[in-house]
PDB file of C-alpha atoms in Angstrom:
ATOM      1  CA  UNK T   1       0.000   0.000   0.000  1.00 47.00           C
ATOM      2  CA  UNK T   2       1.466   3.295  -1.177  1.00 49.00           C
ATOM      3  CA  UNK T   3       1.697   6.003   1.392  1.00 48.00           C
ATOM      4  CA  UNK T   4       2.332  10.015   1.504  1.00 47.00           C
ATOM      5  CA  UNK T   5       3.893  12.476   4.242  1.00 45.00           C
ATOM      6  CA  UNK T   6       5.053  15.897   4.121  1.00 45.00           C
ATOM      7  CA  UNK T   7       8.743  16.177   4.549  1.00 44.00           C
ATOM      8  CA  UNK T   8       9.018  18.871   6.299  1.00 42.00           C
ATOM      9  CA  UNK T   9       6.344  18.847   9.229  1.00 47.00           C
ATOM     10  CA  UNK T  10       5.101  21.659  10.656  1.00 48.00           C
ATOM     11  CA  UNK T  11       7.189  20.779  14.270  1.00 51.00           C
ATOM     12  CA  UNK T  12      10.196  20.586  12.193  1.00 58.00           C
ATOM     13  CA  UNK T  13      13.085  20.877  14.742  1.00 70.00           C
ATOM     14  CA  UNK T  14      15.101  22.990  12.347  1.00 74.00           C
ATOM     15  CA  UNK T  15      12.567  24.612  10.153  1.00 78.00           C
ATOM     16  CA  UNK T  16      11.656  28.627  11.483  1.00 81.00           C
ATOM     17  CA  UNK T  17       8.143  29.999  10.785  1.00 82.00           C
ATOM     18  CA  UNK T  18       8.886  32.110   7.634  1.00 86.00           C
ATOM     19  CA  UNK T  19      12.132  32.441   5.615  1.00 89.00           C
ATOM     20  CA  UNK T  20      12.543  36.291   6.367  1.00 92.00           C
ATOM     21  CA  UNK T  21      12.261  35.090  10.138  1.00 92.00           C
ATOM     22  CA  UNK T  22      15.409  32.114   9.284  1.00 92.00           C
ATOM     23  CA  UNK T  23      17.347  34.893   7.754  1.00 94.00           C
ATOM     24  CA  UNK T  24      17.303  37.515  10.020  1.00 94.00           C
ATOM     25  CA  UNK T  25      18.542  34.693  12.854  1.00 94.00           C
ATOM     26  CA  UNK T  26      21.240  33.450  10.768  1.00 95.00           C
ATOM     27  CA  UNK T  27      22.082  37.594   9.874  1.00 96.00           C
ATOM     28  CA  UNK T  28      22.451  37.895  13.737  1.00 96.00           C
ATOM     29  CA  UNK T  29      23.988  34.586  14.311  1.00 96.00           C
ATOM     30  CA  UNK T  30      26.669  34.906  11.772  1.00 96.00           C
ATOM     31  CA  UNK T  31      27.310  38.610  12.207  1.00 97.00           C
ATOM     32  CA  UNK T  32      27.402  37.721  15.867  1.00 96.00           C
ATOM     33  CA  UNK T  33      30.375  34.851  15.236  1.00 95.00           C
ATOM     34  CA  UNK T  34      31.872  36.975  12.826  1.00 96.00           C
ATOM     35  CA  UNK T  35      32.165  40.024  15.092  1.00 96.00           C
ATOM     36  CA  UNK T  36      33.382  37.927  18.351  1.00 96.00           C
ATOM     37  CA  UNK T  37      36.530  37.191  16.717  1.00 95.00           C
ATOM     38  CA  UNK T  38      37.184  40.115  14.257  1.00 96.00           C
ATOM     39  CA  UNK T  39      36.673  42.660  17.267  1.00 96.00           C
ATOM     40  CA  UNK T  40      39.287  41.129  19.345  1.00 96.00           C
ATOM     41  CA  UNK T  41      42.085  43.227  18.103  1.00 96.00           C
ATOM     42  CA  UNK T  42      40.240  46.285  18.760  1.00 95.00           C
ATOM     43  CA  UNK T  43      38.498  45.515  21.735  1.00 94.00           C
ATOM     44  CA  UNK T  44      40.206  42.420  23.552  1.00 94.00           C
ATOM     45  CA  UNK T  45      38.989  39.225  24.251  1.00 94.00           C
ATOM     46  CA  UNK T  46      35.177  40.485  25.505  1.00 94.00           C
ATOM     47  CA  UNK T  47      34.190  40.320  22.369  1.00 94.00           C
ATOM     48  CA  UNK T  48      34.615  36.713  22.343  1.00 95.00           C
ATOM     49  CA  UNK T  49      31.114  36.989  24.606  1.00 95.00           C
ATOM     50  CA  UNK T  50      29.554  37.521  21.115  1.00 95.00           C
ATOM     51  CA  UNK T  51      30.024  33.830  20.012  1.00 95.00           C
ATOM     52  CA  UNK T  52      27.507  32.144  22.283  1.00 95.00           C
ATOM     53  CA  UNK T  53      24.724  34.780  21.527  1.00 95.00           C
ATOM     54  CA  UNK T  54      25.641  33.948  17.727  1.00 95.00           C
ATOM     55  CA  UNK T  55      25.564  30.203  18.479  1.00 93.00           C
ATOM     56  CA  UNK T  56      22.518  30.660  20.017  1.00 93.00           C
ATOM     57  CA  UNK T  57      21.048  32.471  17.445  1.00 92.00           C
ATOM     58  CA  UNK T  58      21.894  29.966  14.966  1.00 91.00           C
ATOM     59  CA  UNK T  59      20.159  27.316  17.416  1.00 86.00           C
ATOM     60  CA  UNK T  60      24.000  25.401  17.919  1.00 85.00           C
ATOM     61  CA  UNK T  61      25.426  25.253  14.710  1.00 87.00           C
ATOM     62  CA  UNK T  62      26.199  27.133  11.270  1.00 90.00           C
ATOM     63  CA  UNK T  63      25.230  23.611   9.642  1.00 92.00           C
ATOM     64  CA  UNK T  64      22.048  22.949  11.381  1.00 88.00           C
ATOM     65  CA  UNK T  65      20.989  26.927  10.449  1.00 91.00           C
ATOM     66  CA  UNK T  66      21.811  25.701   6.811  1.00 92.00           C
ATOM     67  CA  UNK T  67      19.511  22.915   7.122  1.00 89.00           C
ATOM     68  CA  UNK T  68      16.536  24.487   8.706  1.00 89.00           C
ATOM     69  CA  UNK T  69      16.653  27.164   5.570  1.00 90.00           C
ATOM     70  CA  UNK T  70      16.278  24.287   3.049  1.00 88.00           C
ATOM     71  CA  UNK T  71      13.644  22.889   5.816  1.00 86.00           C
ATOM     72  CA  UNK T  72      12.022  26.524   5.741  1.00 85.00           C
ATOM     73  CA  UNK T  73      12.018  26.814   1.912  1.00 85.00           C
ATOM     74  CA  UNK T  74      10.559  23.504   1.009  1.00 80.00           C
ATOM     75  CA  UNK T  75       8.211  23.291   3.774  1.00 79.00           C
ATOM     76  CA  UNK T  76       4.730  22.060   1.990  1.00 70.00           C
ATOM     77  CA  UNK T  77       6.408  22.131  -1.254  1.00 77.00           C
ATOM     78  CA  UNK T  78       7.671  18.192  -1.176  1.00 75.00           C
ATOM     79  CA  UNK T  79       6.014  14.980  -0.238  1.00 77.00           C
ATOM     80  CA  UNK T  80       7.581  11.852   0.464  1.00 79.00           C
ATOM     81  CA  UNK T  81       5.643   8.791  -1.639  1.00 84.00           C
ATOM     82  CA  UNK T  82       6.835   5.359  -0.467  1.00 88.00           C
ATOM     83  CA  UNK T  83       5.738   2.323  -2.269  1.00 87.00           C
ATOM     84  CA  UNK T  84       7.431  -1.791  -2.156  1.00 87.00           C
ATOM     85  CA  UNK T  85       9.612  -0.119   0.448  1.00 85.00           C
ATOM     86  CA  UNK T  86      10.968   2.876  -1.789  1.00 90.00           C
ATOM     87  CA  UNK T  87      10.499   6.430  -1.302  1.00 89.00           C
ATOM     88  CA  UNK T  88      10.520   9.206  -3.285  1.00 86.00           C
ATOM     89  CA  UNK T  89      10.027  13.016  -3.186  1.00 80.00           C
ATOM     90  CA  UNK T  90       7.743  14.289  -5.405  1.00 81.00           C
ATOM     91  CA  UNK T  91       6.225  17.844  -5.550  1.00 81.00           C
ATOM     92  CA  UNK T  92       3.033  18.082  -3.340  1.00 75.00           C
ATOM     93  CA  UNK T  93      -0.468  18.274  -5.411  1.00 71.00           C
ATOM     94  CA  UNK T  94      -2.221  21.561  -4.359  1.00 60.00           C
TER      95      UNK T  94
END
C-alpha cells in the first residue's frame, strides 16, 4: 500500500516559521560569530562573549541553520511517496 507524508512537518526541529524570520537569525547569528573574533584586536577578548549569543542564534550550529533554511524553503512544497519499500520526493499536489 502506497503512502504520503510531508517532509518537512510543521514541528520541524530545524525549520523557522517564515524564511525572512530564518534569515534575520542566521544575519544575527553569523554577524554575531563573525564580530566575536574580528573585534578582538580592537576591543580584547570580551568580544569573544559575542560567540555564544551567535551560536545561540543559529540554534548550535552554522550547519544545522543551513539545514533548517532548506527545511524553511521547502516546507509544503515536497512529499515523500513510499511504495514496495521505496520512497521518493515528489512535488506536493495543491
Amino acid at each position: 500500500m502506497p503512502t504520503t507524508d510531508t517532509v518537512a512537518p510543521s514541528g520541524s526541529g530545524f525549520a523557522s516559521a517564515s524564511v525572512p524570520r530564518h534569515l534575520a537569525r542566521g544575519g544575527v547569528g553569523f554577524g554575531a560569530l563573525i564580530a566575536a573574533f574580528a573585534l578582538v584586536p580592537v576591543f580584547g577578548p570580551a568580544t569573544l562573549l559575542l560567540a555564544p549569543v551567535g551560536l545561540v542564534a543559529l540554534r548550535g550550529c552554522p550547519m544545522c541553520w543551513a539545514i533548517g533554511l532548506a527545511e524553511t524553503v521547502s516546507r509544503g512544497r515536497l512529499r515523500r511517496e513510499c511504495t514496495d519499500g521505496r520512497c521518493e520526493l515528489k512535488p506536493a499536489s495543491r
